[in-house]
CSV table of C-alpha atoms in Angstrom, one decimal:
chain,number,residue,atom,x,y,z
A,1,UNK,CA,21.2,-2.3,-53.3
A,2,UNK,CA,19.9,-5.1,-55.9
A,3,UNK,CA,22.9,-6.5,-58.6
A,4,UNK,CA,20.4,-7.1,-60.9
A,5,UNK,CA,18.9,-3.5,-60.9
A,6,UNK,CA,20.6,-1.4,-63.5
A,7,UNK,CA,19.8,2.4,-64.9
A,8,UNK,CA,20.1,4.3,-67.4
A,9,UNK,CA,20.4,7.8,-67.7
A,10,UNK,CA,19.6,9.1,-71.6
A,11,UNK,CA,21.7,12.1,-72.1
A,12,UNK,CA,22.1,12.6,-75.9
A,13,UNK,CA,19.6,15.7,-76.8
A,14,UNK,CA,20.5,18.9,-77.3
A,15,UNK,CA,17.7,20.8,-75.6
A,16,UNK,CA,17.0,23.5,-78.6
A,17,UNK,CA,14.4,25.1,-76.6
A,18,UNK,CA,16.6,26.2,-73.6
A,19,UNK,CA,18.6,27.9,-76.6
A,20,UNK,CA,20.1,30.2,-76.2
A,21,UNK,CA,21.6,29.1,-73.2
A,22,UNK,CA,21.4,25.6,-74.4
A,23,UNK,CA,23.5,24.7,-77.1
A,24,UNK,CA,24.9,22.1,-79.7
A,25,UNK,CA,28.4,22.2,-78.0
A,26,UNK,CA,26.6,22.2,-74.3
A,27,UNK,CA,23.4,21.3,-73.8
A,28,UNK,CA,20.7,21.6,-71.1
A,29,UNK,CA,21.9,18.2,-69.6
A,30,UNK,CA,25.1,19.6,-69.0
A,31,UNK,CA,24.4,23.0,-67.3
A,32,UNK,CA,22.9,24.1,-63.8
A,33,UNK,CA,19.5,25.6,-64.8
A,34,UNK,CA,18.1,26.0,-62.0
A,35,UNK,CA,21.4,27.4,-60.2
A,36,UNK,CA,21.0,24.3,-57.5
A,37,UNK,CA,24.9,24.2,-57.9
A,38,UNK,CA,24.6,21.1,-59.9
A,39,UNK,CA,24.4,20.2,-63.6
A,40,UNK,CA,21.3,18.3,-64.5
A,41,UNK,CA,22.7,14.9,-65.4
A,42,UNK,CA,24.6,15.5,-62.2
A,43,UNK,CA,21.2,15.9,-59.9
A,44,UNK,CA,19.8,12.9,-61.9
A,45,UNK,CA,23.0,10.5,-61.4
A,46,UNK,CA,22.8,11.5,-57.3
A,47,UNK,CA,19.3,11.0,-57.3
A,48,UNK,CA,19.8,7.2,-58.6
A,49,UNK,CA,23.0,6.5,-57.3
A,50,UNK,CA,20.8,6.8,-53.8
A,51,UNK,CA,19.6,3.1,-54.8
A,52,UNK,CA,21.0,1.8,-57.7
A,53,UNK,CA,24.7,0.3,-57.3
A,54,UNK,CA,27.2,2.9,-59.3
A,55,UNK,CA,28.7,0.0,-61.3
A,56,UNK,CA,25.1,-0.3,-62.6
A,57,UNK,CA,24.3,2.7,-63.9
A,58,UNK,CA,24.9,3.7,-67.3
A,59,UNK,CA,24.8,7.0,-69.1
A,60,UNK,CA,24.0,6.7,-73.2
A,61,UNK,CA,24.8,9.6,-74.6
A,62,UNK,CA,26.4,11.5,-78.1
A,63,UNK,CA,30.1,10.6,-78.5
A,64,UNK,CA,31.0,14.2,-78.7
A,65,UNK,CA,29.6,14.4,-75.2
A,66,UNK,CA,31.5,11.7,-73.8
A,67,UNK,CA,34.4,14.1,-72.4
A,68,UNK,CA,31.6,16.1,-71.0
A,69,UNK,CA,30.2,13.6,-69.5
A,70,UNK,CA,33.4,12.5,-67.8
A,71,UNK,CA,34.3,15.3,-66.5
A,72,UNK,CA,31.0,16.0,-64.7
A,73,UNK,CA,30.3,11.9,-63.2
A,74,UNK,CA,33.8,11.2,-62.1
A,75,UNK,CA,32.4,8.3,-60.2
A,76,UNK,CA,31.1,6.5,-63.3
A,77,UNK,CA,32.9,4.0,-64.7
A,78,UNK,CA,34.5,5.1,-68.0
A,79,UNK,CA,33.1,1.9,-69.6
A,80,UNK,CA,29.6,2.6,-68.6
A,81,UNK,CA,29.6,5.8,-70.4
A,82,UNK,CA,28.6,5.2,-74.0
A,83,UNK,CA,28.3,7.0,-77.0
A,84,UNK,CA,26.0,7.1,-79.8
A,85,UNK,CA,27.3,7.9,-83.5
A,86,UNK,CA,24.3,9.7,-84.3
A,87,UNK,CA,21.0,10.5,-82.7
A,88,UNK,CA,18.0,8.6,-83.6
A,89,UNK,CA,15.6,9.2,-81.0
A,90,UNK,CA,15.1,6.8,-77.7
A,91,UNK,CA,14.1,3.2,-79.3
A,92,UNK,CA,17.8,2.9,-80.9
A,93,UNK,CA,19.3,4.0,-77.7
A,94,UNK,CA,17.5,1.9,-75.5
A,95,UNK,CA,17.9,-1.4,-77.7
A,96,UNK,CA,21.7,-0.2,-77.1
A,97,UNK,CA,21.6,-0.6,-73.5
A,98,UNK,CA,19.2,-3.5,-73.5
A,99,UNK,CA,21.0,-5.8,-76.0
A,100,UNK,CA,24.5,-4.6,-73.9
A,101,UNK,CA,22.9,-5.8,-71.3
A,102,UNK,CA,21.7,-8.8,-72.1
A,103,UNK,CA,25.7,-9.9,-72.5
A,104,UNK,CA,26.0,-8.6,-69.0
A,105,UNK,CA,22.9,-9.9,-67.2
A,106,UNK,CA,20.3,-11.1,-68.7
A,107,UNK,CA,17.9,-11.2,-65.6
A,108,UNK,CA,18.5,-7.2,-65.2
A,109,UNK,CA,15.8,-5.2,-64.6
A,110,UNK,CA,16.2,-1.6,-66.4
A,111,UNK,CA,15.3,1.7,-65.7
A,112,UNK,CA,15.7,3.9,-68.5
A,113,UNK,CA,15.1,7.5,-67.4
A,114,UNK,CA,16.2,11.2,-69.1
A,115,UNK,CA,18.8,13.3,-67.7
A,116,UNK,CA,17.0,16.2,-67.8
A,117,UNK,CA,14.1,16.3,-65.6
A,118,UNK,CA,13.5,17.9,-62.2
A,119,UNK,CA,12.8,15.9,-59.7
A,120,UNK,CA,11.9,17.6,-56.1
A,121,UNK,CA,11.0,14.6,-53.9
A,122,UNK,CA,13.6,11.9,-53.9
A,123,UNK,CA,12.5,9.7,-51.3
A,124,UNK,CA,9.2,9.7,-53.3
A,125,UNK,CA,10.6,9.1,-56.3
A,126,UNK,CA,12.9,6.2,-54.5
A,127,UNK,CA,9.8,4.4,-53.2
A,128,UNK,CA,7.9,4.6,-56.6
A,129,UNK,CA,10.9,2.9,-58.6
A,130,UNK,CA,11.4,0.2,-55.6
A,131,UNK,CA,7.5,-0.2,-56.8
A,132,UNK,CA,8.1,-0.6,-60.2
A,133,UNK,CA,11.1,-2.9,-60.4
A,134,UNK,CA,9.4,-4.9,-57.5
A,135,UNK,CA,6.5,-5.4,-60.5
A,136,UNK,CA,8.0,-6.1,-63.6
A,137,UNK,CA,10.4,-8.5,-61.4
A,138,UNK,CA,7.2,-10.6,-61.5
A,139,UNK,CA,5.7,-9.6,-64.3
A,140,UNK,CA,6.1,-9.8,-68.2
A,141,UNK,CA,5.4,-6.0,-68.2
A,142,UNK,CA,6.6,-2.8,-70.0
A,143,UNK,CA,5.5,0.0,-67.5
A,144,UNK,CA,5.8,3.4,-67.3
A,145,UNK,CA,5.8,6.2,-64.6
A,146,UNK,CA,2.9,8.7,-65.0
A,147,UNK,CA,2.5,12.3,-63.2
A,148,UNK,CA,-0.7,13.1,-61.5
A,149,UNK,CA,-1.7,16.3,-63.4
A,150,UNK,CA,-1.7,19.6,-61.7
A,151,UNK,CA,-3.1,21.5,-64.9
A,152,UNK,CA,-4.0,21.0,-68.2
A,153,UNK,CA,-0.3,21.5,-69.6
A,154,UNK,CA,-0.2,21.2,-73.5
A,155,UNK,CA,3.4,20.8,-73.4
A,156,UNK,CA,3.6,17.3,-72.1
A,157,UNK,CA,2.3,13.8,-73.5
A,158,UNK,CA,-0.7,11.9,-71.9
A,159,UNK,CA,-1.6,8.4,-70.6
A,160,UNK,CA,-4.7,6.9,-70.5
A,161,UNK,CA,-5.2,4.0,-67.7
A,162,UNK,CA,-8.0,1.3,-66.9
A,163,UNK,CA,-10.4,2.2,-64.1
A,164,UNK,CA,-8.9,-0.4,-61.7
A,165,UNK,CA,-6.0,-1.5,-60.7
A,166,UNK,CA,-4.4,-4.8,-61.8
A,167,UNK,CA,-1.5,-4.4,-58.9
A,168,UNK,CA,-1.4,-2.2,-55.8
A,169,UNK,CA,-1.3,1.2,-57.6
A,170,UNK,CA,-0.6,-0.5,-60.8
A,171,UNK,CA,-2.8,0.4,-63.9
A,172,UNK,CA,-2.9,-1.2,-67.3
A,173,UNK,CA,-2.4,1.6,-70.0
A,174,UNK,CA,-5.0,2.1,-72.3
A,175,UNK,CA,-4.2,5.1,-74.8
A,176,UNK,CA,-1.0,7.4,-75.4
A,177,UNK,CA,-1.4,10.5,-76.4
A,178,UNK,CA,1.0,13.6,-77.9
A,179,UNK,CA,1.0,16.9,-77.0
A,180,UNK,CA,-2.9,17.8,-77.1
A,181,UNK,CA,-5.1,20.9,-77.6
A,182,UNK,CA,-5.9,22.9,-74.2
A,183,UNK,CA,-9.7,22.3,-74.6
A,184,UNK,CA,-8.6,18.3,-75.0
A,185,UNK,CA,-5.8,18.7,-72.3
A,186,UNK,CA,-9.0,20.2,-69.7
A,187,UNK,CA,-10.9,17.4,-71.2
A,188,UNK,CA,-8.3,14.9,-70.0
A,189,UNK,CA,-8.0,16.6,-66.7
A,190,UNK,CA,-11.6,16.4,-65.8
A,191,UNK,CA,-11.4,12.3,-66.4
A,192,UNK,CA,-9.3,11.4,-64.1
A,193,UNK,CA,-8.4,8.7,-66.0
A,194,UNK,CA,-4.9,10.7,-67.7
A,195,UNK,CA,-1.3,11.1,-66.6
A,196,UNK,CA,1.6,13.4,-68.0
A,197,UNK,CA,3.9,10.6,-69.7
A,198,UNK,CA,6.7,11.3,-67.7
A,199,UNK,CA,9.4,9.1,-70.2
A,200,UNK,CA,10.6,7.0,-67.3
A,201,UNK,CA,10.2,3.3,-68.7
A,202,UNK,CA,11.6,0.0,-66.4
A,203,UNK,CA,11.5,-3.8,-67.4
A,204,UNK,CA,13.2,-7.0,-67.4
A,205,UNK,CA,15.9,-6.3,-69.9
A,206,UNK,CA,14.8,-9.5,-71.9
A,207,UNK,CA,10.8,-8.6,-71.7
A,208,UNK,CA,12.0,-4.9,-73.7
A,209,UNK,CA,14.4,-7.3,-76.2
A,210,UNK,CA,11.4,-9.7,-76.5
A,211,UNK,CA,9.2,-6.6,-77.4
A,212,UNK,CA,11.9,-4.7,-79.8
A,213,UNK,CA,11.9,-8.6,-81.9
A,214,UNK,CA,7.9,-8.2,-81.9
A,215,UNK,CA,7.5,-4.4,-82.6
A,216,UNK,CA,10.8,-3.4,-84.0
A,217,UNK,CA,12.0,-6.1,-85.4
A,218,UNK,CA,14.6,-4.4,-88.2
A,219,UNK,CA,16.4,-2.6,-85.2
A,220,UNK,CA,15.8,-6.2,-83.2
A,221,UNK,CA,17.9,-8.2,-86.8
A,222,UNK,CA,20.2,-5.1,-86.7
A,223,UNK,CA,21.5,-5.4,-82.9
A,224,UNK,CA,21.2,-9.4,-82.7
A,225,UNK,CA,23.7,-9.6,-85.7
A,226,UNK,CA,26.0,-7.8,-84.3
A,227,UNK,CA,25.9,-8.9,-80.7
A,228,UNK,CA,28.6,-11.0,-79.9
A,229,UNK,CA,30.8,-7.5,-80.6
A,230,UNK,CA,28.8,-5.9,-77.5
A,231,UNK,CA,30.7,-5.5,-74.5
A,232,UNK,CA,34.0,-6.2,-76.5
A,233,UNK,CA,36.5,-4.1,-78.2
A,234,UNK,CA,34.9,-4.2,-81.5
A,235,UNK,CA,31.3,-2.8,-79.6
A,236,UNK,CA,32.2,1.0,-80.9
A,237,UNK,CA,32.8,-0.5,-84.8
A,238,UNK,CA,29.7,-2.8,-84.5
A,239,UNK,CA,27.3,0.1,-83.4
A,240,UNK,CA,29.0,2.1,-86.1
A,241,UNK,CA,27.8,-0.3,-88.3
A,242,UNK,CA,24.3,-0.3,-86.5
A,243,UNK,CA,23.5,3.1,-85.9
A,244,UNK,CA,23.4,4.3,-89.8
A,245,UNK,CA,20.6,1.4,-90.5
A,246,UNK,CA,18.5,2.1,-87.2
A,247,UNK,CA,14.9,3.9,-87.6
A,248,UNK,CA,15.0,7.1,-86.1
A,249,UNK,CA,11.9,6.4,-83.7
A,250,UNK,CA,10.9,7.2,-80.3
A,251,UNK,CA,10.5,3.9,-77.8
A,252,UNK,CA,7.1,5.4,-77.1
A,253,UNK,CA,6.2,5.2,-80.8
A,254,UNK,CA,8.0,1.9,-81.6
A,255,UNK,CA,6.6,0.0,-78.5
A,256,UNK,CA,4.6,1.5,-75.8
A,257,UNK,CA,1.9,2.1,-78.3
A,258,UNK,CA,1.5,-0.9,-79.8
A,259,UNK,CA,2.3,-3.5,-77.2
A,260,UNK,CA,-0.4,-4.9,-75.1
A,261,UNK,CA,1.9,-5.3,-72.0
A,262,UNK,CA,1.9,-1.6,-70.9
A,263,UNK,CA,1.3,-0.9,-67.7
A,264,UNK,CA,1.3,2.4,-65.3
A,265,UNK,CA,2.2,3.7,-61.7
A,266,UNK,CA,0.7,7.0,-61.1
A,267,UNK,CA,3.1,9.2,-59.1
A,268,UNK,CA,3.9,12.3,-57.8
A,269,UNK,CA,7.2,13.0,-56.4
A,270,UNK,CA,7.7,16.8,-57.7
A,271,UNK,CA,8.5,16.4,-61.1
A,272,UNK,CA,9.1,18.7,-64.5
A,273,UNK,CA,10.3,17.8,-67.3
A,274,UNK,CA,12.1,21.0,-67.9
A,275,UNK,CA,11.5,21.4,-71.3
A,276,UNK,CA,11.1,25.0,-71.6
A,277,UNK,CA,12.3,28.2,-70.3
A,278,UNK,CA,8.3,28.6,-68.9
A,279,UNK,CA,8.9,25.0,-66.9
A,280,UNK,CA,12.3,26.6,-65.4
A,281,UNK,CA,10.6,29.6,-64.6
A,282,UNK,CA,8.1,27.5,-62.5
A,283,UNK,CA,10.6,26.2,-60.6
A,284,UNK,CA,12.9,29.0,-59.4
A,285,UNK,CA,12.8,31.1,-56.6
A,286,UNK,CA,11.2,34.7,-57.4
A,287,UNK,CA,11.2,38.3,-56.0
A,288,UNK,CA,8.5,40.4,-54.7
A,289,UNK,CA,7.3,40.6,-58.1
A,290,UNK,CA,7.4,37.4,-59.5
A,291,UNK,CA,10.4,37.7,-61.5
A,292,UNK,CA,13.2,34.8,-61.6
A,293,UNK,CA,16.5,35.9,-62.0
A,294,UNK,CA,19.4,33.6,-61.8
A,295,UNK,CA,22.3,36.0,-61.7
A,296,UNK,CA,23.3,38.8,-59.4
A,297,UNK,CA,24.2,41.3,-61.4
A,298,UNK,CA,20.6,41.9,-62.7
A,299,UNK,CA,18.6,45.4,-61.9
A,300,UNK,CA,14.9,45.4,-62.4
A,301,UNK,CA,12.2,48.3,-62.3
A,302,UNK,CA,8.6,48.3,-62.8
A,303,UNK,CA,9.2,44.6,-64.4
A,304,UNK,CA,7.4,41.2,-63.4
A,305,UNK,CA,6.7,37.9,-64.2
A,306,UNK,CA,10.3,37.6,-66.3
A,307,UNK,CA,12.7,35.0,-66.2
A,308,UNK,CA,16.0,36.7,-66.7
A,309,UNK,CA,19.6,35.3,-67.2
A,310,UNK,CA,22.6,36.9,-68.1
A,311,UNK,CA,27.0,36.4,-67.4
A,312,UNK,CA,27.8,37.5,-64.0
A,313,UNK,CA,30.1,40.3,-65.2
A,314,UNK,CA,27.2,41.8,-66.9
A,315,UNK,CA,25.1,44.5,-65.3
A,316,UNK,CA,21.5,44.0,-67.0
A,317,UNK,CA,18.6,46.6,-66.2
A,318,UNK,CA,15.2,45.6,-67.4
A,319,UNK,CA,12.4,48.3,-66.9
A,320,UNK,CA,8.5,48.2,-67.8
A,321,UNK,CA,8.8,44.2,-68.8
A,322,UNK,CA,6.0,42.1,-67.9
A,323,UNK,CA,5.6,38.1,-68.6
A,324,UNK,CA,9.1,38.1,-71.0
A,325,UNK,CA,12.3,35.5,-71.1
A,326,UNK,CA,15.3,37.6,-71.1
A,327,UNK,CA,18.1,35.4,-71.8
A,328,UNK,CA,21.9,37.1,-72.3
A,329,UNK,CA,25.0,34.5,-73.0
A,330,UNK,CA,27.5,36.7,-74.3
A,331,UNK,CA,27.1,36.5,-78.0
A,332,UNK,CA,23.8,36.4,-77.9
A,333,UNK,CA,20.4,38.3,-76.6
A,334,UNK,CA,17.2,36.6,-76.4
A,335,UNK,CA,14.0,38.9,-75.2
A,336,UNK,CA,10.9,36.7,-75.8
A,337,UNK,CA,7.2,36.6,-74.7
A,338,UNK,CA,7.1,34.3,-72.1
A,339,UNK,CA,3.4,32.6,-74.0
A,340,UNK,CA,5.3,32.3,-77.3
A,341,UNK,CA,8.3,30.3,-75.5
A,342,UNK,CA,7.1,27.2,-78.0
A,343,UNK,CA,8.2,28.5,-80.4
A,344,UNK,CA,11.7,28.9,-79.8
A,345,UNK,CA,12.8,25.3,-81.3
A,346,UNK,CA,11.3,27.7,-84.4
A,347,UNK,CA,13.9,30.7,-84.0
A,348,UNK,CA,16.6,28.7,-83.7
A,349,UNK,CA,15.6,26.6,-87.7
A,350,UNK,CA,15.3,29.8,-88.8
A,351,UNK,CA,18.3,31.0,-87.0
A,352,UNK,CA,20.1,28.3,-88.9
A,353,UNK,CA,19.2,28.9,-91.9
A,354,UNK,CA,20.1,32.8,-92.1
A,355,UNK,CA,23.3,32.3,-89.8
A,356,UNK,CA,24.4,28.9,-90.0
A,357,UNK,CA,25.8,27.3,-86.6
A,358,UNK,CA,27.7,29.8,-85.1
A,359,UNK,CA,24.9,31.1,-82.7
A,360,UNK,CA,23.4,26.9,-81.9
């Protein structure tokens, strides 16, 4: 394992469109979707743990999940687990951890990767980070990991790369794209020339400070200033101070857009992102007729194509559903067409509004 090779894990969200299973207090990050008998964050600390030495990684996430957090990575040291006042999006969070460590070493190279993804293949995913810390070791380069597309998914971003490579399997990005139509998405599909942005970023810890001070340079002034606190005592006042001034922007946004230093491995090591209950779905095992249930106590007839979830002390009999989300926590019942699961982050503003916070 390399010294200089640090990680880490983003763990802040709070996942509103697993809700209702997902919540404020507990969030996707913190609970076994997929019933693997491990949290997410859990699966993705193993999975870099593998190859990244455990004093070097580091999990950024809210204060209020810090206790959380604790409890479920016993083996990472309590000062590598830091909290966030406030969440405002992944280019605040990542100048965090960079300019952190920076006081700690500045010849680091950084992965920066969510704690909420699936990831299938891990000796895949292994050799394709080996690849990309080997590159950005050498190179002044801000690179990202891209999924070969198996569909034309409109649920995840897209990268556009050059023709040729400028490294063995390394591509210079040329375009990002958001979310996009399905006709654009089959568009992008036919080109060959488009990957799912998968949100896992590595550099040289001072390339990523060099490109917040070019791109970003009001966050750059606001964690420079305070920088000598970092890795101190008075870090937690300092970024108290910070956080309220920060842009709430995403580092793909802030950066990867604009920067002319952006460059690509295409992978495919098994990957989701897990953003919705359709991804999960996708990923579970299922019965004779298609239907993924992840508790025992569950009793289907003349039903298929359903994801269904409920506490294991509660008998649930489902008859004459097809293609639904069926998800019971207790206090509260969500029944849902599985090709309107986008607009669950909907329900649950709604939700807010006629019922407060008691149900997020």
């Amino acid at each position: 394992m390399n010294k200089n090779h640090y990680v880490a894990i983003m763990a802040g969200g709070i996942g509103s469109r697993f809700w209702p299973m997902s919540r404020t207090a507990l969030p996707k990050q913190f609970l076994d979707i997929l019933n693997t008998g491990k949290t997410l964050i859990q699966e993705t600390f193993d999975r870099f743990s593998d190859f990244i030495p455990k004093e070097n990684i580091f999990i950024i996430t809210s204060d209020e999940y810090i206790p959380i957090v604790k409890k479920q990575l016993p083996d990472v040291l309590h000062e590598n687990i830091i909290g966030e006042p406030s969440r405002k999006n992944t280019a605040p969070c990542i100048a965090y951890i960079s300019y952190k460590l920076k006081g700690i070493n500045p010849n680091g190279c950084l992965i920066c990767a969510p704690s909420d993804h699936l990831v299938m293949e891990h000796i895949a995913f292994k050799k394709v980070c080996y690849e990309a810390l080997n590159f950005v070791r050498q190179n002044n380069a801000l690179l990202t990991l891209g999924i070969k597309p198996s569909n034309p998914n409109t649920g995840y971003g897209y990268i556009q790369i050059e023709q040729y490579e400028v490294s063995d399997n390394v591509y210079k990005v040329k375009t990002f794209t958001e979310k996009p139509s399905l006709e654009i998405a089959k568009t992008f599909l036919a080109s060959g020339e488009f990957l799912w942005n998968a949100g896992i970023f590595v550099w040289k810890v001072k390339n990523i400070i060099q490109a917040f001070e070019k791109y970003l340079p009001e966050i750059h002034e606001l964690f420079t200033a305070e920088e000598t606190a970092l890795n101190t005592p008075a870090e937690k006042k300092a970024i108290a101070r910070i956080y309220p001034q920060c842009t709430n922007i995403s580092i793909d946004y802030g950066i990867m857009e604009k920067a002319d230093n952006v460059y690509l491995i295409p992978s495919s090591f098994g990957w989701s992102d897990l953003g919705t209950w359709n991804s999960a779905y996708e990923n579970m095992e299922k019965d004779e007729n298609a239907n993924a249930v992840s508790a025992t106590n569950i009793m289907l007839f003349d039903a298929s194509k359903n994801i269904v979830s409920a506490k294991k002390d509660k008998l649930v009999v489902l008859q004459g559903l097809e293609n639904y989300i069926v998800i019971d926590t207790g206090d509260v019942l969500l029944i849902c067409d599985r090709n309107k699961e986008q607009e669950v982050k909907e329900y649950v503003s709604q939700i807010k509004i006629a019922k407060g916070d008691k149900y997020l």
